[in-house]
Amino acid sequence: MMVFNIVEIFQSLQGEGANTGMPAIFIRFAGCNLTCRWCDTDFNHYHKMTFAELLTEVSRYEARNIIITGGEPTLQRKLPALLTELKQRGYFIAIETNGLRPVDTQIDYIAVSPKFAFQPRYQDFCIPAADEMRIVVEDHPAFELFCLEMEQKITAKHYFLSPCEENGQFNVLHTITLLGKLNQRPNKPKWLLSLQTHKLAHIE
Ligand code: SF4
């Protein structure tokens, strides 16, 4: 029997990046291959759902967009079968990934979020392209270089910096200072600000 480790399934609005405001059903899978210091997702508390239970739960919601997230959702070995079924049901499917594992070709929209603290891992492998890149800003002298490296490694339609939240504080000044530096370069991709607007709007 096909079983998935699910943290939660809910409908909300996408709070970040180029699709901000898009109504979507979020499927949050358990487990991650990284351990970010500031991670705000409890991806180790989950329950098991069968394929049929998961589809029944998804069909309760009205949205026609699905955001596959985690944790790191590409760790789910049975994900391709689920994607095939969801595509047959006509859903637009986006994924949020840290970019360290291949992404199934059935996915319609890839949002990749490379993690500075695990920079060496991106030298070994990372996905070559995404629809948007969204990097959470860390206060480190080498962070700008990391952005430039990721811009080279992963071709994206949109590039975003997102302030990091630690202890209720966002490093906004550091983030916009860095945006200014990145955007001073002529004929290079434009980096934009992405805020976690779902937190500001007090939605999931
Ligand atoms: S990659 Fe994402 S889910 Fe995994 S630890 Fe980092 S912030 Fe958390």
Coordinates of C-alpha atoms and ligand atoms in Angstrom, one line a residue:
M1 CA 0.0 0.0 0.0
M2 CA 1.3 3.5 -0.9
V3 CA 1.7 5.5 2.3
F4 CA 2.9 9.1 2.7
N5 CA 4.3 10.9 5.8
I6 CA 2.3 14.1 6.0
V7 CA 2.8 17.0 8.4
E8 CA -0.3 18.9 7.3
I9 CA -2.6 19.6 4.4
F10 CA -4.4 23.0 4.3
Q11 CA -5.6 25.6 1.9
S12 CA -4.2 29.1 2.1
L13 CA -2.6 31.8 -0.1
Q14 CA 1.0 31.6 -1.2
G15 CA 2.7 34.1 1.0
E16 CA 6.1 34.4 -0.8
G17 CA 7.7 34.9 -4.1
A18 CA 6.3 35.5 -7.6
N19 CA 3.0 33.7 -6.8
T20 CA 2.2 35.7 -3.7
G21 CA -1.5 35.7 -3.2
M22 CA -2.2 32.5 -5.3
P23 CA -4.8 30.3 -3.6
A24 CA -3.3 26.9 -3.1
I25 CA -3.6 23.6 -1.3
F26 CA -0.4 23.1 0.7
I27 CA 0.8 19.5 1.1
R28 CA 3.6 19.5 3.7
F29 CA 5.6 16.3 3.7
A30 CA 7.8 15.1 6.6
G31 CA 11.6 14.9 6.7
C32 CA 14.4 17.1 5.4
N33 CA 18.0 16.5 4.2
L34 CA 19.1 19.7 5.9
T35 CA 19.0 21.2 9.4
C36 CA 18.8 25.0 9.0
R37 CA 19.3 26.9 12.3
W38 CA 16.3 29.2 11.7
C39 CA 13.9 26.5 10.3
D40 CA 10.4 27.2 11.4
T41 CA 8.8 24.0 10.2
D42 CA 8.3 21.0 12.5
F43 CA 8.8 18.4 9.8
N44 CA 9.4 15.6 12.2
H45 CA 5.9 15.4 13.5
Y46 CA 3.7 13.7 11.0
H47 CA 1.0 11.2 10.4
K48 CA 0.7 8.5 7.8
M49 CA -1.9 8.8 5.0
T50 CA -2.6 6.3 2.3
F51 CA -2.8 7.4 -1.3
A52 CA -6.6 7.4 -1.2
E53 CA -6.8 9.3 2.1
L54 CA -4.5 12.0 0.7
L55 CA -6.5 12.4 -2.4
T56 CA -9.8 12.6 -0.4
E57 CA -8.3 15.2 1.8
V58 CA -7.1 17.3 -1.2
S59 CA -10.5 17.1 -2.9
R60 CA -12.1 18.8 0.2
Y61 CA -10.5 22.1 -0.8
E62 CA -11.6 24.5 -3.6
A63 CA -8.2 25.7 -4.9
R64 CA -6.9 24.3 -8.2
N65 CA -3.2 24.9 -7.3
I66 CA -1.2 22.7 -5.2
I67 CA 2.1 23.6 -3.4
I68 CA 4.2 20.5 -2.5
T69 CA 6.4 21.5 0.4
G70 CA 8.1 20.2 3.5
G71 CA 10.7 19.6 4.9
E72 CA 12.2 18.6 1.6
P73 CA 9.4 17.0 -0.5
T74 CA 11.7 15.5 -3.1
L75 CA 12.7 12.9 -0.5
Q76 CA 9.3 11.2 -0.9
R77 CA 9.9 8.2 -3.0
K78 CA 6.2 7.8 -4.0
L79 CA 5.8 11.4 -5.1
P80 CA 5.8 10.7 -8.9
A81 CA 2.7 8.5 -8.6
L82 CA 0.9 11.1 -6.6
L83 CA 1.9 13.8 -9.1
T84 CA 0.6 11.8 -12.0
E85 CA -2.8 11.4 -10.2
L86 CA -3.0 15.1 -9.3
K87 CA -2.1 16.1 -12.9
Q88 CA -4.9 13.9 -14.2
R89 CA -7.2 15.7 -11.9
G90 CA -6.2 19.0 -13.5
Y91 CA -4.2 20.6 -10.7
F92 CA -1.4 23.1 -11.3
I93 CA 1.5 21.8 -9.1
A94 CA 4.3 23.9 -7.6
I95 CA 7.1 22.7 -5.4
E96 CA 9.3 24.3 -2.8
T97 CA 12.7 22.6 -2.7
N98 CA 16.2 23.3 -1.4
G99 CA 17.4 22.2 -4.8
L100 CA 19.7 19.4 -3.7
R101 CA 17.7 16.6 -5.3
P102 CA 16.2 16.3 -8.8
V103 CA 12.7 17.5 -9.3
D104 CA 10.1 15.4 -11.1
T105 CA 9.3 16.7 -14.6
Q106 CA 5.5 16.6 -13.8
I107 CA 5.9 19.7 -11.6
D108 CA 4.6 22.9 -13.2
Y109 CA 6.5 25.4 -11.1
I110 CA 9.7 25.1 -9.2
A111 CA 10.6 27.5 -6.3
V112 CA 14.2 26.7 -5.2
S113 CA 15.6 28.0 -1.9
P114 CA 19.4 27.2 -1.7
K115 CA 20.7 27.3 1.9
F116 CA 23.9 29.3 2.6
A117 CA 24.9 27.1 5.6
F118 CA 25.1 24.1 3.4
Q119 CA 27.0 25.7 0.5
P120 CA 29.5 22.8 0.0
R121 CA 26.5 20.5 -0.8
Y122 CA 25.6 22.7 -3.8
Q123 CA 29.1 22.1 -5.3
D124 CA 28.2 18.4 -5.6
F125 CA 24.8 18.7 -7.1
C126 CA 21.9 21.1 -7.5
I127 CA 19.1 21.4 -9.9
P128 CA 20.1 23.5 -13.0
A129 CA 16.9 25.5 -13.4
A130 CA 13.9 26.8 -11.6
D131 CA 11.0 29.2 -12.0
E132 CA 12.1 31.2 -9.0
M133 CA 15.0 31.3 -6.6
R134 CA 14.3 32.5 -3.1
I135 CA 17.3 32.8 -0.7
V136 CA 16.9 33.5 3.0
V137 CA 19.5 36.1 3.9
E138 CA 22.1 35.2 6.5
D139 CA 24.4 37.8 8.1
H140 CA 27.7 36.6 6.8
P141 CA 30.5 38.3 4.8
A142 CA 30.4 35.5 2.2
F143 CA 26.7 35.6 1.7
E144 CA 26.8 37.9 -1.4
L145 CA 29.2 35.5 -3.1
F146 CA 26.8 32.7 -2.4
C147 CA 24.0 34.5 -4.2
L148 CA 26.3 35.1 -7.2
E149 CA 27.3 31.4 -7.2
M150 CA 23.6 30.3 -7.0
E151 CA 22.7 32.7 -9.8
Q152 CA 25.3 31.0 -12.0
K153 CA 24.4 27.5 -11.0
I154 CA 20.6 27.7 -11.2
T155 CA 18.9 29.6 -14.0
A156 CA 15.7 31.1 -12.8
K157 CA 13.0 33.5 -14.2
H158 CA 12.8 35.3 -10.8
Y159 CA 15.4 35.9 -8.1
F160 CA 14.4 36.9 -4.6
L161 CA 16.0 37.6 -1.3
S162 CA 14.0 37.0 1.8
P163 CA 14.8 38.4 5.3
C164 CA 15.6 35.8 7.9
E165 CA 13.5 35.7 11.0
E166 CA 15.2 34.8 14.2
N167 CA 13.7 35.4 17.7
G168 CA 10.9 37.4 16.1
Q169 CA 13.3 39.8 14.3
F170 CA 13.7 40.0 10.5
N171 CA 17.1 41.2 9.2
V172 CA 15.4 43.6 6.7
L173 CA 18.2 46.2 6.6
H174 CA 20.8 43.6 5.8
T175 CA 18.5 42.2 3.1
I176 CA 17.8 45.4 1.3
T177 CA 21.4 46.5 1.5
L178 CA 22.4 43.3 -0.2
L179 CA 19.6 43.7 -2.8
G180 CA 21.1 47.1 -3.6
K181 CA 24.6 45.6 -4.1
L182 CA 23.3 42.8 -6.3
N183 CA 21.3 45.1 -8.5
Q184 CA 24.2 47.5 -9.1
R185 CA 25.6 45.1 -11.6
P186 CA 24.7 46.1 -15.1
N187 CA 23.0 43.5 -17.4
K188 CA 22.6 41.0 -14.6
P189 CA 19.4 39.4 -13.2
K190 CA 17.3 41.7 -11.0
W191 CA 16.9 40.5 -7.5
L192 CA 13.7 41.4 -5.7
L193 CA 12.5 41.4 -2.1
S194 CA 10.2 38.6 -1.0
L195 CA 8.5 38.9 2.4
Q196 CA 6.8 36.1 4.3
T197 CA 3.5 38.0 3.9
H198 CA 1.5 35.1 5.3
K199 CA 3.1 35.8 8.7
L200 CA 2.3 39.5 8.4
A201 CA -1.3 38.6 7.3
H202 CA -1.6 36.1 10.1
I203 CA -2.6 33.2 7.9
E204 CA -1.1 29.7 7.6
Ligands
SF4_1 S1 15.7 23.1 4.0 FE1 13.8 24.1 4.6 S2 12.6 22.6 5.7 FE2 14.8 21.8 5.6 S3 15.7 22.5 7.5 FE3 16.1 24.1 6.0 S4 14.4 25.6 6.2 FE4 13.8 23.7 7.3

